[in-house]
Coordinates of C-alpha atoms in Angstrom, one line a residue:
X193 CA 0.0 0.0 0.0
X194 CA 1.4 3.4 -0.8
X195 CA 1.6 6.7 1.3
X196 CA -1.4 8.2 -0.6
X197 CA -4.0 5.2 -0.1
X198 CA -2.9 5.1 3.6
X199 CA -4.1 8.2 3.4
X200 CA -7.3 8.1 1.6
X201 CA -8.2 4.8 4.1
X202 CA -7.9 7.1 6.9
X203 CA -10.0 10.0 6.2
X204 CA -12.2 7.3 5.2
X205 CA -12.3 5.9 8.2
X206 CA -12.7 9.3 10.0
X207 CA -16.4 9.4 8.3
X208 CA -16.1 11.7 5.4
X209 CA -18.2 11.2 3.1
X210 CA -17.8 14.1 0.6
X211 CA -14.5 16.3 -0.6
X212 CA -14.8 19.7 -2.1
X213 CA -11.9 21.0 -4.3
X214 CA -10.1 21.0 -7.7
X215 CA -7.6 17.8 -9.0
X216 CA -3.7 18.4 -9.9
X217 CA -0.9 16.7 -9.7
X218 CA -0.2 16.6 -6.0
X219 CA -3.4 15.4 -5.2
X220 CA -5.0 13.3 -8.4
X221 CA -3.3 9.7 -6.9
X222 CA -5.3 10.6 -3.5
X223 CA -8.6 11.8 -5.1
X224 CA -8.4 8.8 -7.0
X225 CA -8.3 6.5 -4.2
X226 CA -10.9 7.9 -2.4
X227 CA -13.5 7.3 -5.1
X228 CA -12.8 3.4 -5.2
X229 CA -13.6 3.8 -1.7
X230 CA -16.9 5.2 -2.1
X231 CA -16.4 8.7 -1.3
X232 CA -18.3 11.6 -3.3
X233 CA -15.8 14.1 -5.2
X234 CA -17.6 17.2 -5.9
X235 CA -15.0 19.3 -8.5
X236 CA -15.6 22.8 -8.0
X237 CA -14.3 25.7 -10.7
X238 CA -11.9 27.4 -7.6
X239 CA -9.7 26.1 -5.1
X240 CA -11.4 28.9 -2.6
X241 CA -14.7 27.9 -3.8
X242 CA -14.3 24.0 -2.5
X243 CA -12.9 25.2 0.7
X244 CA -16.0 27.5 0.8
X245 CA -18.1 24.1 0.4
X246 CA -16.3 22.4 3.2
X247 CA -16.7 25.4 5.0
X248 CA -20.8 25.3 4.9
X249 CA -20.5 21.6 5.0
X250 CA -18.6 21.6 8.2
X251 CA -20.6 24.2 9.9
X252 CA -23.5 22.3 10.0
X253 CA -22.5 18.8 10.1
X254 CA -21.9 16.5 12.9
X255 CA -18.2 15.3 10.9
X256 CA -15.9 18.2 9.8
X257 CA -15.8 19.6 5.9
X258 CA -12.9 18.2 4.0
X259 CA -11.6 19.8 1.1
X260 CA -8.8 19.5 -0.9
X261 CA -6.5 21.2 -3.5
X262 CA -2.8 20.9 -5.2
X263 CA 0.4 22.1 -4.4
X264 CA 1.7 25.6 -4.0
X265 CA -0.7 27.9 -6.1
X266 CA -3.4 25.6 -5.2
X267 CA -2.7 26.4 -1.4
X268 CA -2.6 29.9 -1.7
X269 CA -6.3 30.4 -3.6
X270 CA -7.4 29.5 -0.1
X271 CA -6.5 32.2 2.2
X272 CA -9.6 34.1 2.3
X273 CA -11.9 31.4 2.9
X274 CA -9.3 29.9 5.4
X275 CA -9.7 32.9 7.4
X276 CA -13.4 33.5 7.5
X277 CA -13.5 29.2 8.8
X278 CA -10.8 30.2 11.6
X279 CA -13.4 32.9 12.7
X280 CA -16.2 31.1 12.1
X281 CA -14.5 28.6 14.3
X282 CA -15.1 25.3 11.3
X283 CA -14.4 22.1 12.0
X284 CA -12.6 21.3 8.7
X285 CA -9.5 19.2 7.0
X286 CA -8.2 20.0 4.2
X287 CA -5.9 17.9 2.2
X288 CA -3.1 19.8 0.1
X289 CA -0.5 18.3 -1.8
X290 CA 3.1 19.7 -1.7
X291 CA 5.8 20.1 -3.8
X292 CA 8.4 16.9 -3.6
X293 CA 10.4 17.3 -0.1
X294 CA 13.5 16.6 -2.5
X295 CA 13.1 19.3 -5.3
X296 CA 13.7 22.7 -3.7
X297 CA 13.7 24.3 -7.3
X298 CA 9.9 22.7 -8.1
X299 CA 8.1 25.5 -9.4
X300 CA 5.2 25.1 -6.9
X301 CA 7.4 25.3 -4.2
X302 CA 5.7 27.2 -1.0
X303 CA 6.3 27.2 2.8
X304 CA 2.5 25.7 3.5
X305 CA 3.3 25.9 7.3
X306 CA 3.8 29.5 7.1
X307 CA 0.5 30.1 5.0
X308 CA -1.2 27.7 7.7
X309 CA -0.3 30.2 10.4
X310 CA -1.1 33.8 8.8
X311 CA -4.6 32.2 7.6
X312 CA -5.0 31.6 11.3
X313 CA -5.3 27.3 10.9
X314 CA -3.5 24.8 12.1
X315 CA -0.6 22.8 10.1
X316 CA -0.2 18.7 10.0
X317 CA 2.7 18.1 8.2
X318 CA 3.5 14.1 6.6
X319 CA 6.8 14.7 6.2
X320 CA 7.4 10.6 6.3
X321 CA 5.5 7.6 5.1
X322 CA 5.2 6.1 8.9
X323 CA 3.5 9.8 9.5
X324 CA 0.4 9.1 7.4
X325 CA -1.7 7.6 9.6
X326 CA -0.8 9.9 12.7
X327 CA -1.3 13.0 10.2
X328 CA -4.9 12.3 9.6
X329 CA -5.9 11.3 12.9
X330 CA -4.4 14.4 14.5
X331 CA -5.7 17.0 11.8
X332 CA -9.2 15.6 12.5
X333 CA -8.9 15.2 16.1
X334 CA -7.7 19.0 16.3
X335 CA -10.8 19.9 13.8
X336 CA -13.3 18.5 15.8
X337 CA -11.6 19.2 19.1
X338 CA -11.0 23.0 18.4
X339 CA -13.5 23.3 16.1
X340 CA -10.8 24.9 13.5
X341 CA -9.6 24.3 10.1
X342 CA -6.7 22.3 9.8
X343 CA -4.4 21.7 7.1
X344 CA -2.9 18.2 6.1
X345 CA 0.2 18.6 4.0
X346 CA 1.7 15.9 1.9
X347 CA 4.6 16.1 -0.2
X348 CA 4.2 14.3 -4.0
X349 CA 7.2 12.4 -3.6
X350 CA 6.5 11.1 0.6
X351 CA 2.8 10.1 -0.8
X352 CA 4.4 7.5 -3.3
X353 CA 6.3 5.7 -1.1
X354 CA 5.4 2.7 0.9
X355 CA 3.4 2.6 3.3
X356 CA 5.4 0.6 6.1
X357 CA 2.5 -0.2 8.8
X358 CA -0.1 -1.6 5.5
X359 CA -0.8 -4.2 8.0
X360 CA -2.1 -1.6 11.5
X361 CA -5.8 -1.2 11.6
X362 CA -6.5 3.3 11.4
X363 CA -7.9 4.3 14.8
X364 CA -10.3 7.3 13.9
X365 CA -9.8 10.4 16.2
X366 CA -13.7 9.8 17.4
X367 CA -12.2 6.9 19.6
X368 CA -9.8 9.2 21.0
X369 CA -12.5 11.2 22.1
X370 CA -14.4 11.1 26.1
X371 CA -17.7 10.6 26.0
X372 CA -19.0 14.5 26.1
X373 CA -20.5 15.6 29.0
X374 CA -22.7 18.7 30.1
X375 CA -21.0 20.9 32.5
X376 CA -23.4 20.9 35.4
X377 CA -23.9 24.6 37.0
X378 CA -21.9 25.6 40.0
X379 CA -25.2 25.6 42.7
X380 CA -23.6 28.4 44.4
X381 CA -23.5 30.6 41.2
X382 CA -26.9 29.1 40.4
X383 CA -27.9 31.2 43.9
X384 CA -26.7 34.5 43.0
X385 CA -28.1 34.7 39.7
X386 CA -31.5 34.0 40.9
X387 CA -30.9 36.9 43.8
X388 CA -30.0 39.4 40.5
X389 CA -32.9 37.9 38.7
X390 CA -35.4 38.3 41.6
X391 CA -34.3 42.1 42.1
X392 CA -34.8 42.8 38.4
X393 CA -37.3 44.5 36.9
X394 CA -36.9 44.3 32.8
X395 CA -34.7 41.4 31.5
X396 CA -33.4 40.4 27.9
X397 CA -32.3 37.2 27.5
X398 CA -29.9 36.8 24.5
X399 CA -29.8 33.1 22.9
X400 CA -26.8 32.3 21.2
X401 CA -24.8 29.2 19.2
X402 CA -23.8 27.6 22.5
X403 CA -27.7 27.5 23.6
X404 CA -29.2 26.4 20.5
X405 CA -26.8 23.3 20.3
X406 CA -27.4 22.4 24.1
X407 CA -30.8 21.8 23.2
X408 CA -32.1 24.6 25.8
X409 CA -34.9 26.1 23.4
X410 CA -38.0 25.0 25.5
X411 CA -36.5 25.8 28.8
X412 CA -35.3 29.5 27.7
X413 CA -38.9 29.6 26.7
X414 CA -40.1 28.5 30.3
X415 CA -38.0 31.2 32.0
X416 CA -38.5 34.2 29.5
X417 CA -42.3 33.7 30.6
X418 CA -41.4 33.4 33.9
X419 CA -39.3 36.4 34.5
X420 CA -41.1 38.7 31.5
X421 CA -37.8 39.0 29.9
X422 CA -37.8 39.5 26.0
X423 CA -35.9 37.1 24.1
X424 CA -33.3 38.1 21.3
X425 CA -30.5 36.1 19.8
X426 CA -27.0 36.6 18.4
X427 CA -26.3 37.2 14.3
X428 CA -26.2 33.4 14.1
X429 CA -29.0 32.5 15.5
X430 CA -31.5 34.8 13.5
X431 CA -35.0 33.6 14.2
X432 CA -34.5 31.0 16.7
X433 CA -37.1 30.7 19.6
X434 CA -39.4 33.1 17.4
X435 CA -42.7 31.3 18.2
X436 CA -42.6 33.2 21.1
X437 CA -44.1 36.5 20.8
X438 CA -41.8 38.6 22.5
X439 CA -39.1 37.6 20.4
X440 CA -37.1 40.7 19.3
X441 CA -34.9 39.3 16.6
X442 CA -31.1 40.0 17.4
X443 CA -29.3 41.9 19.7
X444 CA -26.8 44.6 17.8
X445 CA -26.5 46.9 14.7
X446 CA -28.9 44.4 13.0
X447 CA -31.9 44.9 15.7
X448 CA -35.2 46.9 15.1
X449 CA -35.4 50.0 16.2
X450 CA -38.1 49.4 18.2
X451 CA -35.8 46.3 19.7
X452 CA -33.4 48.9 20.7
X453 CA -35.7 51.6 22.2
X454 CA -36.9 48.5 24.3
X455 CA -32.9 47.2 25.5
X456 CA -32.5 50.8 26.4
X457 CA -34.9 50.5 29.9
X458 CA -33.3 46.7 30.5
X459 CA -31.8 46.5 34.2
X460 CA -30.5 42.7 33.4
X461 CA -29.2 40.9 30.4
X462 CA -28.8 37.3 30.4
X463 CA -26.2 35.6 27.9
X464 CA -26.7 31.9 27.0
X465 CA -23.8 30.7 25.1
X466 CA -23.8 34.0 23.6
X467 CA -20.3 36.0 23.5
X468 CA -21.5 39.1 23.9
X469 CA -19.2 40.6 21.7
X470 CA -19.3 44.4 20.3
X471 CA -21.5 43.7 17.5
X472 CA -24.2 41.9 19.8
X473 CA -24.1 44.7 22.6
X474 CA -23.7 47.3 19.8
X475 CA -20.5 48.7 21.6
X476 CA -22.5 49.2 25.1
X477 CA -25.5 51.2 23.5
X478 CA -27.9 48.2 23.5
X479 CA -28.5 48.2 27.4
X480 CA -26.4 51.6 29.0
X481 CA -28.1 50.3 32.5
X482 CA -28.6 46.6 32.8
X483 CA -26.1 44.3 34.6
X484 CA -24.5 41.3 32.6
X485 CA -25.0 37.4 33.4
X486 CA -23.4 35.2 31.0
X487 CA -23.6 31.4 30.8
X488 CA -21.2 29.7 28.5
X489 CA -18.8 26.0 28.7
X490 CA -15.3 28.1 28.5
X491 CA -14.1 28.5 31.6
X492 CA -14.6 32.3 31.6
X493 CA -15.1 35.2 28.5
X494 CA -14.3 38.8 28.5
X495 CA -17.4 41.1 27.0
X496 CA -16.7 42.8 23.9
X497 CA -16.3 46.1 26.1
X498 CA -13.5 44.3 27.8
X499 CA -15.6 43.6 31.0
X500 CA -16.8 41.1 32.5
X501 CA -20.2 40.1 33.3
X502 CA -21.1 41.0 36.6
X503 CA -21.8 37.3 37.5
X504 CA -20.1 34.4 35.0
X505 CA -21.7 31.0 34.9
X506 CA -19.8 28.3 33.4
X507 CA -22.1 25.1 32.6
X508 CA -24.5 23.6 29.7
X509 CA -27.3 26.6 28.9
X510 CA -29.9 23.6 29.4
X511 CA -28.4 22.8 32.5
X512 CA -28.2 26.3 33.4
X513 CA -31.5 27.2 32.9
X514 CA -33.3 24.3 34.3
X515 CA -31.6 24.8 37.7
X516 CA -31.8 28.9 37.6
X517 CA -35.8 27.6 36.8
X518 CA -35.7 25.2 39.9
X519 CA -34.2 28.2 41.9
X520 CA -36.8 31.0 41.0
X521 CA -39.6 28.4 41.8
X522 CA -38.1 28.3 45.5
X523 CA -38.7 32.0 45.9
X524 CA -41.9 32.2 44.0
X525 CA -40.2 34.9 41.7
X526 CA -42.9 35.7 38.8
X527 CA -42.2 38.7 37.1
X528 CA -44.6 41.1 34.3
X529 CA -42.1 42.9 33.0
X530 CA -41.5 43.8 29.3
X531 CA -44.8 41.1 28.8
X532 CA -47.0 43.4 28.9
X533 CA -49.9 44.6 25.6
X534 CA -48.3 47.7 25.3
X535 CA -44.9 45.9 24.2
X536 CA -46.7 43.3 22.3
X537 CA -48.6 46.3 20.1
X538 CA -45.2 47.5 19.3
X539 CA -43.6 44.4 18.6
X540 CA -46.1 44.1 16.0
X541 CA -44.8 46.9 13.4
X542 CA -41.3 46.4 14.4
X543 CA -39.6 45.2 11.1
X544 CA -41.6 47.6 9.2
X545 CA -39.3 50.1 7.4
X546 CA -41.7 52.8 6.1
X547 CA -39.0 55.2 5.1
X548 CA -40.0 57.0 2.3
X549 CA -37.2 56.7 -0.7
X550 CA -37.8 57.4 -4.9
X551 CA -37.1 54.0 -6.6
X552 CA -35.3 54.7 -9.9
X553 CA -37.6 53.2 -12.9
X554 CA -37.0 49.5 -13.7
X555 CA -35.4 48.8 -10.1
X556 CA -37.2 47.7 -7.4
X557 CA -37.2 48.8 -3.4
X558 CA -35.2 45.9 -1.6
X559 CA -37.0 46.0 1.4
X560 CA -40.1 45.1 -0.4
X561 CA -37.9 42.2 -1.9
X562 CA -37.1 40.6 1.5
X563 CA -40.3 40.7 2.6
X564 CA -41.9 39.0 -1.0
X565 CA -39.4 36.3 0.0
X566 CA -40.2 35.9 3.8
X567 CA -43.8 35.5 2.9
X568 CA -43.9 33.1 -0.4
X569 CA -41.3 31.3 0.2
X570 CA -41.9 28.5 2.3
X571 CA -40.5 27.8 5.7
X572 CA -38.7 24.5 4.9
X573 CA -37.0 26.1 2.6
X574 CA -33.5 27.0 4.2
X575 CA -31.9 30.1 3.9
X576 CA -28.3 31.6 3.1
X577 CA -27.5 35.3 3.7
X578 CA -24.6 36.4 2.0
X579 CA -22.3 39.5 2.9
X580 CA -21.7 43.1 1.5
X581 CA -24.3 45.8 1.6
X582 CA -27.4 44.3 0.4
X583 CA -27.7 41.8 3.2
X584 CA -28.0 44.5 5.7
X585 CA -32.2 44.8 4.4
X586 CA -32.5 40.9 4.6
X587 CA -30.7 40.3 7.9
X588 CA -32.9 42.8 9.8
X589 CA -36.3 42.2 7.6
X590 CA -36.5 38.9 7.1
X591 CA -38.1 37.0 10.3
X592 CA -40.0 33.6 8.7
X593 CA -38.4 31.1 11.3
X594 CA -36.9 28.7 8.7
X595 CA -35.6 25.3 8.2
X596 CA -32.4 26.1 8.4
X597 CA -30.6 29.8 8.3
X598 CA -26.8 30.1 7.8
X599 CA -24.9 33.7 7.6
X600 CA -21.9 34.9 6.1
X601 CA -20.7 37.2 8.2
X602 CA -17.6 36.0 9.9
X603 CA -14.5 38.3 8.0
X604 CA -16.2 41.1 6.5
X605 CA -15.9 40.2 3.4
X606 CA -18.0 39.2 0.0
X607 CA -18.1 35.8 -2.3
X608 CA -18.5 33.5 0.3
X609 CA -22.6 33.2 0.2
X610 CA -22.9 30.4 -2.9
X611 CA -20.2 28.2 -2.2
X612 CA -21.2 27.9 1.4
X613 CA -24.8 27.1 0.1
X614 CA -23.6 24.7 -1.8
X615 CA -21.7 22.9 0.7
X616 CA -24.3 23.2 3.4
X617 CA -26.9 21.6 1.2
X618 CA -24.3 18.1 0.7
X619 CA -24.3 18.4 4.3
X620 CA -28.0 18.1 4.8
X621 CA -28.7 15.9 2.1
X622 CA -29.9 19.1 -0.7
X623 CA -32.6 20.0 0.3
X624 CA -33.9 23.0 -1.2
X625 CA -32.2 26.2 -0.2
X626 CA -32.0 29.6 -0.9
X627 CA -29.2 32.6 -1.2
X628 CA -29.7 36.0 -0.7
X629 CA -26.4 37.7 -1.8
X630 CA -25.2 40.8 -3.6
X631 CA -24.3 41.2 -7.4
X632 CA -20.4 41.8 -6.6
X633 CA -20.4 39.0 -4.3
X634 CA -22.3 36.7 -6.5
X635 CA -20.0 37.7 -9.4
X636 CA -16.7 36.5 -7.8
X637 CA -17.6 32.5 -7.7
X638 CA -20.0 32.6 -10.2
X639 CA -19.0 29.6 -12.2
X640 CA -19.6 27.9 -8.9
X641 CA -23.1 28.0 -10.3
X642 CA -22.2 25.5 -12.8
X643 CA -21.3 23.4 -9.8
X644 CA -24.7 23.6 -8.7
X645 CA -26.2 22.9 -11.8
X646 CA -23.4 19.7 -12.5
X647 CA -24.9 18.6 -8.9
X648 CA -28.5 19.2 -9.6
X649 CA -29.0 20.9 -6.3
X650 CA -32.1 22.4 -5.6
X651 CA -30.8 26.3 -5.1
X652 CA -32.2 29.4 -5.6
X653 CA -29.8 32.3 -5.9
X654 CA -31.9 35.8 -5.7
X655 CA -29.3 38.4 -6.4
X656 CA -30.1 41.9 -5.3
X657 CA -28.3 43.3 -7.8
X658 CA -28.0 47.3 -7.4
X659 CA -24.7 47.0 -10.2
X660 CA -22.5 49.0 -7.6
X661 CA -20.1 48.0 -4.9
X662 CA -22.7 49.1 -2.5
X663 CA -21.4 49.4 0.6
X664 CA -18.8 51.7 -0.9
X665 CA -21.5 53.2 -2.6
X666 CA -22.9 54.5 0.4
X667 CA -19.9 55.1 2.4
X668 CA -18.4 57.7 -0.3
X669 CA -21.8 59.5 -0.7
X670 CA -22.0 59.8 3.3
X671 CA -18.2 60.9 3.1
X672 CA -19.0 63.3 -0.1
X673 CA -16.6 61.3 -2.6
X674 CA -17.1 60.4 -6.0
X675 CA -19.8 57.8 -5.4
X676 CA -19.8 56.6 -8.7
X677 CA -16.2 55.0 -9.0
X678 CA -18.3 51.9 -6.9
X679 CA -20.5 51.5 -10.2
X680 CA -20.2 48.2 -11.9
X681 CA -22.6 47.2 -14.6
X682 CA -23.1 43.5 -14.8
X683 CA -25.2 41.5 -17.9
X684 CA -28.4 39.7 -17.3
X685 CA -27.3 37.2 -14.7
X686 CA -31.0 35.4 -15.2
X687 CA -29.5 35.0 -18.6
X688 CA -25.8 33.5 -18.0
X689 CA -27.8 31.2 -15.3
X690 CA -29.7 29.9 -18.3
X691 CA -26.3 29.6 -20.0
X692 CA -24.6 27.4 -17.2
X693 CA -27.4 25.1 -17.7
X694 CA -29.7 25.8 -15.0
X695 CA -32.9 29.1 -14.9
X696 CA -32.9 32.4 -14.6
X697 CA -34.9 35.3 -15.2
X698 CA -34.5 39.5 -14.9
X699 CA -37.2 40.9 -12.3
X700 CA -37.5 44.4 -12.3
X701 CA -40.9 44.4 -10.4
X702 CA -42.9 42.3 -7.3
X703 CA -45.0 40.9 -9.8
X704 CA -42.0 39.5 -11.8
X705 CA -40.2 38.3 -8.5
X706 CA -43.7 36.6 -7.4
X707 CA -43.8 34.5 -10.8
X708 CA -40.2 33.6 -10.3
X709 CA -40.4 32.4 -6.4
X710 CA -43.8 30.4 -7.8
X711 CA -41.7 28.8 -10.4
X712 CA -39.0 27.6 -8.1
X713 CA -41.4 26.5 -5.4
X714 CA -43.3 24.3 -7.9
X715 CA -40.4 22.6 -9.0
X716 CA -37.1 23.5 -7.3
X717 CA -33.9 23.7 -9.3
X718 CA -30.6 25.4 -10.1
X719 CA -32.0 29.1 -10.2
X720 CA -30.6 32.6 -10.6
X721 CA -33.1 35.6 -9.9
X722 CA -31.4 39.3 -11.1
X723 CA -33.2 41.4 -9.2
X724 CA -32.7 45.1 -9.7
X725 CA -33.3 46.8 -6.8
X726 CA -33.0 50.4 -6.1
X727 CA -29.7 52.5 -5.3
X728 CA -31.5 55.0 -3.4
X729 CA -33.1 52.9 -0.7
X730 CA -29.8 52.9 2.5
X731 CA -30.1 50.3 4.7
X732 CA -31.0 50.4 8.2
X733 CA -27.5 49.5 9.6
X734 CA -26.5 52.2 6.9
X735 CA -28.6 54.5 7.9
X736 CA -27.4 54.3 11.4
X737 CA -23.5 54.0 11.0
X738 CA -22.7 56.2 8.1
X739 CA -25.9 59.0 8.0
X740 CA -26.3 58.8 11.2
X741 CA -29.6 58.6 11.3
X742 CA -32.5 57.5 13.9
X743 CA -33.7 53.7 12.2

């Protein structure tokens, strides 16, 4: 048995069941191998793009996104998407070939360890044949234990060697693993926190990641009725626990305003695996008077402010709540507060944006097209936001509790939206999906399109396509530069959709956009919708930050 099917055997073994990335030399042997043993090779048009698969695969997943690419040039279309999966916080592998350890002229040639470490993930390195099956246990075993990318590196000549233990049964990292455990409250801390929550008035809970996965939705339910508190969520859990109706939507630049006129009287916030970073507390302007619990598994987190909470819990948020539950129960603590009809009357209206603006001819007002969407299309449809500009109007206005929701917001940065789509929908067997992203971000991986059409995955791409870089755009006409060095024309992109081999159409109205969504609905398929929306309606976020305006 060679180095490279050592290889292949063990991610086998480590339960991957689908690679993203492009074939070359340093990898083609490896590839190879892993189809005769069954696993799905999904060739995507850019190296970034596959990562950007593995990224959405691996983010929603119980076994990390695997990707792989070539040597050298191959290695370094990654860094972008390698960064946004380090702060995403990805479990992911990816396999990269390297140049031959014994050629230091090969034209491919790269220090991959050093890439590793500026793109913020960690380095395995199989820099001899006995190494293989060590490499691949520890790169997965860091991936799922640090939930990070990781990058396997094998040389072209170390892969064709021998293997020398052909005979020595793999031992996936999953065995190395303890049997996980919730972290069981400190009783002591569970006290105090029901003292702070007994001598407070108006309370917020904010539901993050760390909540949703513990499984604590019903009993955050249970205690938001039983202590009045409203109940928002981070970025990344948009919608979650909105059956209940004094959901607010999220806690930051991306609330309501009438979300953030409420957080203004709060006297207590209480963080369930939330971080409470400076985006969800809006740099301290969410709640200027309430004191801070937060609950996570770390053994402690600073605030985004660089405090922290007044009282830190570390445990399970199921856990958590169920004793803080147990605890208010002994003191008979039952509390009106924001659940009142008055708050419920304003909740009502609180994602309409009635802003007057003068839509350009042909175009049509986005905030019109996000709500079209929330209402006709249907919940178990899952949703992708993209980033850039334009997904400031669907992040806010769209509030249909979905199938699934995932954001792109991780890095600041653009192009990630449809790869990730694609990725996350292998991961949950493609089911329909899909993407709201901008026309610049769509445009950099859009032959990943043709990806989704070769896969026959059931996506809908709406484009809101206001042909500029819009959040420059904005930001030059707020700063009185010359705005319109952020124009970019683009073609038809219904059309070139229709040219990759999947549908498209042009909307320039509601009507057009409601015979498109129908169309998709009835019988889901590889879709691009151009929408041309208006470049006169801002934002709400943009409102706020750069016109500093009351929205």
């Amino acid at each position: 048995m060679k180095v490279y099917e050592a290889l292949a055997k063990a991610f086998a073994a480590e339960g991957t069941k689908t690679v993203f990335g492009m074939m070359g030399d340093a990898n083609m042997y490896w590839m190879e191998e892993l189809d005769k043993l069954g696993v799905e090779l999904v060739e995507a048009r850019h190296e970034g793009g596959g990562l950007a698969m593995a990224d959405g695969y691996g983010r929603v997943h119980a076994d990390p996104g695997v990707c792989t690419t070539t040597s050298g040039p191959g290695v370094t279309q990654l860094a972008t998407t390698l960064v946004v999966a380090a702060r995403a916080r990805t479990p992911l592998v990816a396999f990269i070939g390297e140049a031959p350890a014994g050629d230091p002229s090969y034209v491919q040639r790269l220090d991959q360890s050093r890439f590793a470490e500026a793109c913020e993930a960690a380095f395995v390195h199989v820099t001899t044949p006995d190494l293989a099956y060590d490499a691949v246990q520890k790169a997965f075993y860091i991936a799922r234990t640090e939930s990070r990318p990781v990058l396997i590196s094998a040389p072209m000549d170390v892969q064709q060697k021998p293997f020398p233990d052909a005979d020595d049964e793999y031992v996936p990292s999953t065995e190395l693993l303890a049997p996980v455990r919730p972290i069981f409250p400190n009783p002591e801390v569970v006290e105090q926190v029901a003292d702070l929550v007994a001598a407070s008035e108006r309370i917020v809970i904010v539901a993050g990641r760390g909540a949703e996965r513990s499984g604590a939705g019903d009993e955050i339910l249970r205690l938001a009725q039983d202590t009045g508190a409203l109940i928002a969520t981070t970025l990344m859990t948009k919608t979650w626990l909105s059956e209940d109706e004094f959901h607010v939507g999220i806690s930051g630049n991306y609330a309501t305003r009438t979300a953030i006129e409420l957080f203004q009287d709060a006297d207590l916030v209480i963080a369930l695996g939330a971080g409470l970073n400076k985006y969800t507390t809006n740099h301290g302007y969410n709640y200027p008077m309430a004191k801070y619990v937060q609950v996570d598994t770390k053994h402690h987190v600073v605030m985004g402010d660089g405090r922290s909470a007044d009282i830190f819990l570390q445990a399970d948020a199921r856990l958590a709540v169920q004793e803080l539950r147990a605890a208010l129960e002994t003191r008979g603590v039952h509390h009106t507060g924001y659940r009142t009809p008055d708050v419920k009357e304003k909740l009502a209206t609180a994602w309409v944006d009635d802003e007057p603006y003068d839509v350009e001819e042909g175009t049509v007002d986005p905030r019109d097209v996000c709500t079209t969407l929330d209402e006709q299309v249907p919940a178990e449809i899952g949703l992708v936001i993209g980033g850039g500009q334009n997904i400031c109007f669907s992040t806010i206005l769209m509030k249909k509790k979905r199938r699934s929701i995932l954001m792109n917001q991780h890095f600041g940065c653009i192009g990630q939206g449809l790869t990730t789509a694609i990725g996350q929908m292998f991961a949950t067997g493609k089911q329909p999906t899909f993407l709201m992203e901008g026309d610049a971000g769509f445009m950099m991986h859009l032959p990943e399109f043709e990806t989704a059409v070769r896969s026959e995955l059931p996506l809908l791409v709406i484009v809101m396509n206001d042909q500029l870089l819009g959040a420059e755009y904005h930001k030059a006409v707020a700063k009185g530069l010359n705005a319109e060095l952020a124009r970019i024309s683009t073609p038809d992109l219904g059309e070139v959709g229709r040219a990759l081999g999947g549908r498209g159409s042009l909307v320039r109205s509601i009507a057009e956009l409601e015979t498109a969504i129908a169309e998709f609905v009835a019988d889901p398929a590889p879709t691009i919708v151009d929408v041309r929306i208006s470049t006169q309606v801002i934002s709400i976020p943009y409102r706020r930050l750069h016109f500093g305006q009351e929205a």
